[in-house]
Short mmCIF file of C-alpha atoms and ligand atoms in Angstrom, two decimals:
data_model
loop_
_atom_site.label_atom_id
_atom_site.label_comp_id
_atom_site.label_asym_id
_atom_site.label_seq_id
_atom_site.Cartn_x
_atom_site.Cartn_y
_atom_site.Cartn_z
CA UNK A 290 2.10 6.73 15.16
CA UNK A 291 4.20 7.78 18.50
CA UNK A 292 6.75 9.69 16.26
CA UNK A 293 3.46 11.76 15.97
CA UNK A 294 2.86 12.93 19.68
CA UNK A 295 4.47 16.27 20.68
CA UNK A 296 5.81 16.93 24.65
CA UNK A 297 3.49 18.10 27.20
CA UNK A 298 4.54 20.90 29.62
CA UNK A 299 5.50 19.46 32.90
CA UNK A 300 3.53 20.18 35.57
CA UNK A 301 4.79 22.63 37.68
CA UNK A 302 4.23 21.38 40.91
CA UNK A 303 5.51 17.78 40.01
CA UNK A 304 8.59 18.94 38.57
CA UNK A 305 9.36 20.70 41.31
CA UNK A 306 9.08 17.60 43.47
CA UNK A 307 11.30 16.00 41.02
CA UNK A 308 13.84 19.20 41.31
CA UNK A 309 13.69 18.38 45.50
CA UNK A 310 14.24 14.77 44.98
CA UNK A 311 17.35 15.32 43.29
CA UNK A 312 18.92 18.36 45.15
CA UNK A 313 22.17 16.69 47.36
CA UNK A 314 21.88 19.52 49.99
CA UNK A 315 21.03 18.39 53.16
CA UNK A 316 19.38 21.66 54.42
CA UNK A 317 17.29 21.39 52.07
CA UNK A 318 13.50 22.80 52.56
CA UNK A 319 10.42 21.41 50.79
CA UNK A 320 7.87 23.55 50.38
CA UNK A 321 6.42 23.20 47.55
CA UNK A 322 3.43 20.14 46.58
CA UNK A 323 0.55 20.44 49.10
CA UNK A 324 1.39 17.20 51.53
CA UNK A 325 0.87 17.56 55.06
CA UNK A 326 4.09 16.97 56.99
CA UNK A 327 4.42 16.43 60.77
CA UNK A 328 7.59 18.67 62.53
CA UNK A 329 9.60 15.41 61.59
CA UNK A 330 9.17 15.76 58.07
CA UNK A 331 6.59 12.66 57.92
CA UNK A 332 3.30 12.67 56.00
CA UNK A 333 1.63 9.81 58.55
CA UNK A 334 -0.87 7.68 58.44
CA UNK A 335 -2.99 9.08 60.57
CA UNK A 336 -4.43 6.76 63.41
CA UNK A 337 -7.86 6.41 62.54
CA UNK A 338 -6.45 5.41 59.07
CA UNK A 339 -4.68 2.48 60.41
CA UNK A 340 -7.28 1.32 62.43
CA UNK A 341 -9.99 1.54 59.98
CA UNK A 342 -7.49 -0.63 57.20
CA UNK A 343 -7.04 -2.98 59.97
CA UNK A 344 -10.81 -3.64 60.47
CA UNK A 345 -11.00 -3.64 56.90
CA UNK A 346 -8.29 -6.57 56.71
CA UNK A 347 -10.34 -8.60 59.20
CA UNK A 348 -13.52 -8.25 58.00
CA UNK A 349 -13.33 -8.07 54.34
CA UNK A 350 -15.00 -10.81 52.95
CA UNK A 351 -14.65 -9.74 49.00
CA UNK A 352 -13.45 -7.33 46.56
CA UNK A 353 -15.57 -8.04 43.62
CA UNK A 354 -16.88 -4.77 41.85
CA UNK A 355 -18.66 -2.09 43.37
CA UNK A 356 -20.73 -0.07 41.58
CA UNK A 357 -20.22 2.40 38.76
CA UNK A 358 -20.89 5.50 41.46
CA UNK A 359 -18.61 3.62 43.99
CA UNK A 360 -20.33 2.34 47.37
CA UNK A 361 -23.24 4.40 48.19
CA UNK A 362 -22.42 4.49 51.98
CA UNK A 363 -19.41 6.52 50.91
CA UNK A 364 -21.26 8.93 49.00
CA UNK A 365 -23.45 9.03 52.33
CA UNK A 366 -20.77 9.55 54.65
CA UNK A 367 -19.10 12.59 52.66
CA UNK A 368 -22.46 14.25 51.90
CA UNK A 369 -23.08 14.20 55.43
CA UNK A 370 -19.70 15.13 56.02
CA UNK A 371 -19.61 18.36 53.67
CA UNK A 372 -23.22 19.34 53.40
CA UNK A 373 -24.54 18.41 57.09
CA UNK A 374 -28.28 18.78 56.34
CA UNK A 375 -27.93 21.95 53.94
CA UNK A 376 -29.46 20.37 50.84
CA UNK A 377 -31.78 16.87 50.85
CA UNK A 378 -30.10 13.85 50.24
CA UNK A 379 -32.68 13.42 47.36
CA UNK A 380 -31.12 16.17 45.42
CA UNK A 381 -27.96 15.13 45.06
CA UNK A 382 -26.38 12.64 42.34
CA UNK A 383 -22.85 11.55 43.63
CA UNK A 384 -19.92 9.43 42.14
CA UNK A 385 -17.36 8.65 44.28
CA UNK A 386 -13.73 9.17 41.98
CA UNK A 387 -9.94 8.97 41.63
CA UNK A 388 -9.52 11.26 43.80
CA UNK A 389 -10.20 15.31 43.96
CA UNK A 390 -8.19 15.46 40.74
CA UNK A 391 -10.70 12.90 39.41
CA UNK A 392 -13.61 14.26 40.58
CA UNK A 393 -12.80 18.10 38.64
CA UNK A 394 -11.92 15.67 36.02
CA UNK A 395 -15.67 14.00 35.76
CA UNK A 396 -17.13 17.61 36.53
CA UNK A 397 -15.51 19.27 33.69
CA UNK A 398 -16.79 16.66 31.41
CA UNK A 399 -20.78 16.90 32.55
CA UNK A 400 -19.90 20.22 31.85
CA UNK A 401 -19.04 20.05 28.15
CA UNK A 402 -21.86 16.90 27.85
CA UNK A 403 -24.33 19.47 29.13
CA UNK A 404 -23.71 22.54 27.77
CA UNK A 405 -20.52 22.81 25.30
CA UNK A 406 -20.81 26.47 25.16
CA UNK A 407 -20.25 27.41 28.93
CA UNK A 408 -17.36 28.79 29.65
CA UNK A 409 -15.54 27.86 33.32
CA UNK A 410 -14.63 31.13 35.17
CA UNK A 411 -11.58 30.55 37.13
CA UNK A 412 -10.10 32.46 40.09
CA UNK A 413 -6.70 34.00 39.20
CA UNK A 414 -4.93 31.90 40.08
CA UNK A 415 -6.66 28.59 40.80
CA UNK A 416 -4.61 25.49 41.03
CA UNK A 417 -3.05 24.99 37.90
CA UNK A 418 -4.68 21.67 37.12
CA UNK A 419 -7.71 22.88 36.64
CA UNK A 420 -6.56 25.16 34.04
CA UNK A 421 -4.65 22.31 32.27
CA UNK A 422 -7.72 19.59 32.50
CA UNK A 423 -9.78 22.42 30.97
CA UNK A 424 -7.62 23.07 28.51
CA UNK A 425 -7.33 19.37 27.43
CA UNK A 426 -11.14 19.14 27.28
CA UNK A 427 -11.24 22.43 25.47
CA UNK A 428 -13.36 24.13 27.49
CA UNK A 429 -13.22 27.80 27.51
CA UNK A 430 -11.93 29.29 30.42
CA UNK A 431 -12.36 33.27 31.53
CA UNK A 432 -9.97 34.34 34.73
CA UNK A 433 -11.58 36.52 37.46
CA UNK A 434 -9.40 38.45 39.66
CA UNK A 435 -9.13 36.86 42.88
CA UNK A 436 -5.65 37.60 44.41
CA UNK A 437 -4.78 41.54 45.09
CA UNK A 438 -0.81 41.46 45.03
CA UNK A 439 -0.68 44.78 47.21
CA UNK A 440 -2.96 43.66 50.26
CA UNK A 441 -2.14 39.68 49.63
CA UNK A 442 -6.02 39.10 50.25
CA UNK A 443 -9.05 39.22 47.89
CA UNK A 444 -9.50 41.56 45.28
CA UNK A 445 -13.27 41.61 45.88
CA UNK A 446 -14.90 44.42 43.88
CA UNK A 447 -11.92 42.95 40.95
CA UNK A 448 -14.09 39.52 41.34
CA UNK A 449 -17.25 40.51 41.45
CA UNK A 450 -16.77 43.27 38.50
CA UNK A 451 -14.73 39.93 36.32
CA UNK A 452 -18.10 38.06 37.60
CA UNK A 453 -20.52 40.14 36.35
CA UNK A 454 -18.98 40.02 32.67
CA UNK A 455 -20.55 35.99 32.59
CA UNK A 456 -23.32 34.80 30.72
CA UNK A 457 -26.12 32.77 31.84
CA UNK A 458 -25.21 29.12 31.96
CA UNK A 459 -21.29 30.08 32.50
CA UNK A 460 -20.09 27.64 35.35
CA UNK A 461 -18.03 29.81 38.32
CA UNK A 462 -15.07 27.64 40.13
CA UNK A 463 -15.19 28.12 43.52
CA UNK A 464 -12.47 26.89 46.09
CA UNK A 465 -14.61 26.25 49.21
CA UNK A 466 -12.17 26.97 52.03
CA UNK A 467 -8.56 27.26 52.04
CA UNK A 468 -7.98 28.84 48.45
CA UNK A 469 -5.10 26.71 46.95
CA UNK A 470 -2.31 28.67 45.90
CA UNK A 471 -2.98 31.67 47.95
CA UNK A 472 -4.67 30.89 51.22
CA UNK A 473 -6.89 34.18 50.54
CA UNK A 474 -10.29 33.36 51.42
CA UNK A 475 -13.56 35.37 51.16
CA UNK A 476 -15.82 36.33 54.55
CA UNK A 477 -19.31 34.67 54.74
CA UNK A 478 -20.64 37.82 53.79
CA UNK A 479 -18.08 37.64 50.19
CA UNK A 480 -19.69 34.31 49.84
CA UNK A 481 -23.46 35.73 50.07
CA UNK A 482 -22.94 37.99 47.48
CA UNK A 483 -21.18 35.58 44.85
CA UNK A 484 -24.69 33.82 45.65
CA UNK A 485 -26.74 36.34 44.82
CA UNK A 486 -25.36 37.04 41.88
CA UNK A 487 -24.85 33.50 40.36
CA UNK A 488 -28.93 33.46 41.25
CA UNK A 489 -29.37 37.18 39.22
CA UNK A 490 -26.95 35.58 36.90
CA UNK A 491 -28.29 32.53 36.27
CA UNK A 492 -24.77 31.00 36.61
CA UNK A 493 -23.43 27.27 37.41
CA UNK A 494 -21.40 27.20 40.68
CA UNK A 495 -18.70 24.37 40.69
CA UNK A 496 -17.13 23.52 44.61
CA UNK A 497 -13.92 22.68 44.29
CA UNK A 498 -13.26 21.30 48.16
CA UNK A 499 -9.78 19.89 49.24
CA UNK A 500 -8.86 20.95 52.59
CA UNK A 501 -11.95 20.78 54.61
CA UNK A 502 -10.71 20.78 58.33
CA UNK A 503 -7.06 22.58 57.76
CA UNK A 504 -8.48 26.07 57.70
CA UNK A 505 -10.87 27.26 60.72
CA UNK A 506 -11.71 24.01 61.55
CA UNK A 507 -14.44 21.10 60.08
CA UNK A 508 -17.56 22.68 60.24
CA UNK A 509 -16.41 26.19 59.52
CA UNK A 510 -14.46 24.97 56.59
CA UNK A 511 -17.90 23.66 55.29
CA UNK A 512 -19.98 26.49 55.84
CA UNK A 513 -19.42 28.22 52.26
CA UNK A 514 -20.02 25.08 50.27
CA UNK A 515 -23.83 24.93 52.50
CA UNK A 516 -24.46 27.99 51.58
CA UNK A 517 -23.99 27.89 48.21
CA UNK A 518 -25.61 24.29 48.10
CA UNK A 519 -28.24 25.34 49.85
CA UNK A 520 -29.01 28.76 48.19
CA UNK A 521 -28.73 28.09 43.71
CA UNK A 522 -30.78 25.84 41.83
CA UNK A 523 -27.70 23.63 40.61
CA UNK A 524 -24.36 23.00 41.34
CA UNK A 525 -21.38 20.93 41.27
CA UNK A 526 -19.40 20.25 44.47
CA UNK A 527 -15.89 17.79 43.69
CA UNK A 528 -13.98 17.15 47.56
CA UNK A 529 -11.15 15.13 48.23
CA UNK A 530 -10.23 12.89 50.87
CA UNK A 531 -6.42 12.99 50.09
CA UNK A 532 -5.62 15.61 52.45
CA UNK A 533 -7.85 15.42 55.58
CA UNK A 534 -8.00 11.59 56.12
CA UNK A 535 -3.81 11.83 54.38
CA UNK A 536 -5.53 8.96 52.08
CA UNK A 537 -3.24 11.09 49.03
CA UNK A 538 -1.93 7.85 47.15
CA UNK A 539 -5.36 6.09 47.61
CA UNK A 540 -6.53 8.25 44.57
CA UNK A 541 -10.29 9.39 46.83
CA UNK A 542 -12.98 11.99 46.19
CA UNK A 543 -16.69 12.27 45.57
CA UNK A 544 -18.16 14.18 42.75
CA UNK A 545 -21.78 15.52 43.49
CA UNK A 546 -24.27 17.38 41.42
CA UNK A 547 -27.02 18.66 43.20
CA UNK A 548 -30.23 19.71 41.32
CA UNK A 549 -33.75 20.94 42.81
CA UNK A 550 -35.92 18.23 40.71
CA UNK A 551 -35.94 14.85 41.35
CA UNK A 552 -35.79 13.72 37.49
CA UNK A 553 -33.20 16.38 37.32
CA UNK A 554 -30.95 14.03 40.08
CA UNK A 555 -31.86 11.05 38.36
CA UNK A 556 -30.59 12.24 35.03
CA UNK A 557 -27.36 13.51 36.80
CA UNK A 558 -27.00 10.08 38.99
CA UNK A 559 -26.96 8.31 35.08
CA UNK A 560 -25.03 10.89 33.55
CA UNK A 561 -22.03 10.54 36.29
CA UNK A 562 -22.25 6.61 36.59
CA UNK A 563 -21.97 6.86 32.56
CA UNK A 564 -18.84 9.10 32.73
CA UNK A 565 -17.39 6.69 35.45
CA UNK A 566 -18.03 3.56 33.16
CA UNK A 567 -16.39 5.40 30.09
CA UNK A 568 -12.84 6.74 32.31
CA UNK A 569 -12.09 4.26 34.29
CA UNK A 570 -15.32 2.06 35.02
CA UNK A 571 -15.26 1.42 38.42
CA UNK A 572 -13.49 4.20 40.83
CA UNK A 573 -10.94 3.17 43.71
CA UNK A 574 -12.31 1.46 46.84
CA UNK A 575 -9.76 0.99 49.23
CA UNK A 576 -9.23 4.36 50.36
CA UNK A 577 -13.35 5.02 50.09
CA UNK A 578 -14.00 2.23 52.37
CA UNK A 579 -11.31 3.54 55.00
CA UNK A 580 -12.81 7.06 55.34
CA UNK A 581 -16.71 5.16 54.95
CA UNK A 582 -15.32 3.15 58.12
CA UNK A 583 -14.17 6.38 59.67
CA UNK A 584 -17.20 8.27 59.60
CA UNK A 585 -19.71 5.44 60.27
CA UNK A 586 -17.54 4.72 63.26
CA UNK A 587 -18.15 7.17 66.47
CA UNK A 588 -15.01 6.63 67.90
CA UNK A 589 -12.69 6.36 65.06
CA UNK A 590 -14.69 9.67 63.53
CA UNK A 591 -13.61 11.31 67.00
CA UNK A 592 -10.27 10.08 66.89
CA UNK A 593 -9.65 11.50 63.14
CA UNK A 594 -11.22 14.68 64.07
CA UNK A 595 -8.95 15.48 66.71
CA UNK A 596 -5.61 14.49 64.80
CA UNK A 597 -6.95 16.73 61.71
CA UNK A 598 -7.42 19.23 64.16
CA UNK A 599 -4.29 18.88 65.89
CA UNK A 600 -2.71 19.54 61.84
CA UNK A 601 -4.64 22.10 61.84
CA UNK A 602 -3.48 24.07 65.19
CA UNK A 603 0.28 22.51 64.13
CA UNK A 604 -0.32 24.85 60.74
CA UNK A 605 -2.03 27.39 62.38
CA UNK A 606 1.43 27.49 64.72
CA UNK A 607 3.46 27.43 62.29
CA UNK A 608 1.97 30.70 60.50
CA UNK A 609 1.99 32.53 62.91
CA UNK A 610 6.02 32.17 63.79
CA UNK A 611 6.35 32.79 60.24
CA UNK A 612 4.70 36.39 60.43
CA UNK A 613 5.57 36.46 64.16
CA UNK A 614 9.68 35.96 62.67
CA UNK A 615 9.08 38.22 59.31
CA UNK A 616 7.71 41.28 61.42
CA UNK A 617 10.93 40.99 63.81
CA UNK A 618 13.41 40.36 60.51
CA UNK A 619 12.01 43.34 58.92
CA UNK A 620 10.46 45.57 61.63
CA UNK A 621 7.81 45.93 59.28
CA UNK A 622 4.18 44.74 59.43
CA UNK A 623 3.51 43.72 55.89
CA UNK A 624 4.04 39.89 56.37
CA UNK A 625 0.96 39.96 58.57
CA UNK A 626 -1.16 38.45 55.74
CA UNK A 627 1.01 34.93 56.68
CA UNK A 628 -0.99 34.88 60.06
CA UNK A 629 -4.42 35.70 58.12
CA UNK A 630 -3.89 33.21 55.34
CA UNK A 631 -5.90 29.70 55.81
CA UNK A 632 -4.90 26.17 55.05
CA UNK A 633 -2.03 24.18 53.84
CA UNK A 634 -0.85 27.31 51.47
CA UNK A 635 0.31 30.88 51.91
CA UNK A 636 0.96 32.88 48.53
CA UNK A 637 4.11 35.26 49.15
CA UNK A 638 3.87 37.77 46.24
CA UNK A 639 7.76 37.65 45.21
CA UNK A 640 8.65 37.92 41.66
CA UNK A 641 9.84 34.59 40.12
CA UNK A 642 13.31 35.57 39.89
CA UNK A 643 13.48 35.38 44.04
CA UNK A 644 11.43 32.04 44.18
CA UNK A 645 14.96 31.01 42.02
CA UNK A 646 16.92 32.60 44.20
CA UNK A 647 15.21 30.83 47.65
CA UNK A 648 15.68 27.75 45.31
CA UNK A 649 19.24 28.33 44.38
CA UNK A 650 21.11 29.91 47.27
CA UNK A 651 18.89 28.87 49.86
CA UNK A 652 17.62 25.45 48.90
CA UNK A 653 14.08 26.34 49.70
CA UNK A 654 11.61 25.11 47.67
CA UNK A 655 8.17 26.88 46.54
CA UNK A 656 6.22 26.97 43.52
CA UNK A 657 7.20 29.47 40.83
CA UNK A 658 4.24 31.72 41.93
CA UNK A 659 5.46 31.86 45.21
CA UNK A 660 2.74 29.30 47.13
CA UNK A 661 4.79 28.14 50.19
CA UNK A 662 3.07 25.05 51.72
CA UNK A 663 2.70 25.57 55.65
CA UNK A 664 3.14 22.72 56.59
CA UNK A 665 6.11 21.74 54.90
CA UNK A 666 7.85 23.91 57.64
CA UNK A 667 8.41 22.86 61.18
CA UNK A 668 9.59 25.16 64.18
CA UNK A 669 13.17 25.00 63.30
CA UNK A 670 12.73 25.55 59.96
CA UNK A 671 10.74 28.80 60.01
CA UNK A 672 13.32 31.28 61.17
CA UNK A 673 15.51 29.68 58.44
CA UNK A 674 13.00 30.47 55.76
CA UNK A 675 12.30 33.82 57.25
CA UNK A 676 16.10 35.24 57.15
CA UNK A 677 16.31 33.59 53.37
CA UNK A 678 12.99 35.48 52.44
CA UNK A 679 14.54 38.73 53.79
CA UNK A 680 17.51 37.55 52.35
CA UNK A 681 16.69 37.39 48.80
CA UNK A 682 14.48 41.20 49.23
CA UNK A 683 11.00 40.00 49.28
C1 LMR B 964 -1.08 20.75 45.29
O1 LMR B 964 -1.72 21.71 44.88
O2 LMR B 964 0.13 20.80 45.57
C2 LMR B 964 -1.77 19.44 45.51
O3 LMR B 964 -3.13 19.57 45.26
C3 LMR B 964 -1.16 18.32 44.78
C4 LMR B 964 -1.37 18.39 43.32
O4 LMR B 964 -1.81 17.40 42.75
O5 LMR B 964 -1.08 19.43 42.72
#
């Protein structure tokens, strides 16, 4: 039977993790999976974290099974978290899941379950897991423009014309702040139109949120996925904790599916708790309980918020001495999109062959599409990285 299976194509950030791993060089730079590092090269626990694990030690009186959707107080906490009051807590169905990853995962497959004929329109490019998941699941998938390689900011009309071409019941992935690879977001006025016409369009918008708090801060970073939630009939929202509570190996997200009709949300609660039993059963609770704690908490809450904001400033920082160091390298303006980019990535627009030459000559890591991750840099490292991008003729 295993003589039977065939190879799978690596994932491409992983690999390249693997590749950074094993490089001798000492200077090396790692820029490449999207894990917050501090200016020592340290992906910390971040305070609130420890204290909330500690409490957790103390008080913790069992660990028998959940439930199938995970603790509903977590489900509670993010909704309120993500969605303020945008959309009634009576329309949503939530599952909390292995992580963000996990949460796509379960999406993709209410997806199929619901309609197996919908095809998932994907920015281009989106992170490339979602392309592989849907792939695996078969699902078709249809690319909208997204990324304009001159300007190195969003090809708008491109998405909206690539938009139009979907058919009722078509799902649209959204990334709802800090656009992983390219940091390219759209305005809130970009968002009100991709509204209107998934209303005219009748289509299905999927959230895909992962970096709430590292682009304009927490409630600004949420303000797209209201609006949406708040303005279509349906819609699927999957966040991660991994990133703003730094919770990545505790495998944490919540999947929600928000309907206007309450046996709609009943249906959709079932549905998910099914999909949850069929997986994996249960989903994680360690790292669920830690970020419930956190936001239940007023003073731990405050605490995290102002460490995820001091990442964010730290990132923030660091872009601009990247553009800041790129415009004095090169006496030229056209890095400016570094400062404009939000989030943990930046999208260069050099040609594969130089993202190998960074790699090789300059031991500085990236993906192959030329996503840098921010904060992978720190303030000696920048100048470094700008020379080498000059350098190699970006
Ligand atoms: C990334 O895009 O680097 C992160 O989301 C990590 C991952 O799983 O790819």
């Amino acid at each position: 039977m295993f003589e039977n299976l065939k190879p799978q194509p690596a994932d491409k950030i992983l690999a390249l993790m693997q590749m950074y791993r094993e490089d001798p060089r000492d200077q090396k730079i790692d820029l490449g999976v999207g894990v917050y590092k501090n200016a020592k090269g340290i992906t910390p626990v971040m305070r609130a974290v420890k204290a909330a694990e500690k409490r957790i030690l103390e008080e913790q009186e069992s660990k028998a099974y959940t439930g199938l959707a995970g603790d509903p107080a977590f489900a509670d906490a993010m909704i309120g978290l993500i969605l303020g009051n945008a959309v009634p807590r009576a329309n949503i169905a939530a599952v909390a899941t292995p992580g963000g990853t996990g949460a796509c995962r379960q999406a993709f497959e209410m997806i199929r379950m619901a309609n197996p004929s919908a095809r998932v329109f994907v920015s281009n490019p989106t992170w490339p897991n979602h392309l592989s998941i849907l792939n695996y699941l078969g699902i078709e998938t249809v690319q909208y423009r997204y990324f304009d390689g001159e300007t190195r900011g969003v090809d708008f009309d491109g998405m909206i014309e690539d938009l139009k071409t979907a058919n009722a019941g078509d799902v649209v992935l959204l990334h709802g702040c800090c656009h992983n690879p390219t940091g390219a977001n759209l305005n809130i006025v970009q968002w009100q139109e991709v509204v209107n016409l998934i209303n005219t369009r009748g289509l299905v918008a999927m959230i895909d949120i992962a970096y709430q708090g590292f682009g304009d801060g927490l409630e600004e970073d949420a303000q797209a996925v209201r609006l949406v939630a708040s303005s279509v009939k349906r819609c699927l929202i999957a966040a991660s904790c991994s990133k703003n509570f730094g919770v990545y190996r505790e495998r944490t997200g919540l999947l929600m599916a928000i309907s206007d009709d309450a046996a709609q949300t009943a249906l959709n609660q079932s549905t998910l708790a099914f999909l949850n039993r069929q997986n994996y059963s249960f989903p994680p609770d360690h790292g669920a309980r830690v970020v419930t704690t956190i936001l239940n908490d007023d003073a731990l809450r405050a605490d995290w918020a102002t460490e995820l904001e001091e990442v964010r400033l730290s990132m923030l920082g660091l872009r601009q001495q990247l553009a800041d160091e790129l415009q004095r390298l090169s006496g030229s303006d056209r890095f400016g999109f570094v400062a404009q980019h939000r989030g943990m990535f930046s999208r260069l627009g050099a040609a594969p062959e130089l993202v190998e030459k960074l790699r090789v000559d300059h031991g500085i890591y990236m993906v192959g599409d030329s996503r840098l991750n921010i904060a992978g840099l720190n303030a000696t490292t920048v100048p470094i990285l700008a020379q080498a991008i000059i350098d190699v003729g970006v």
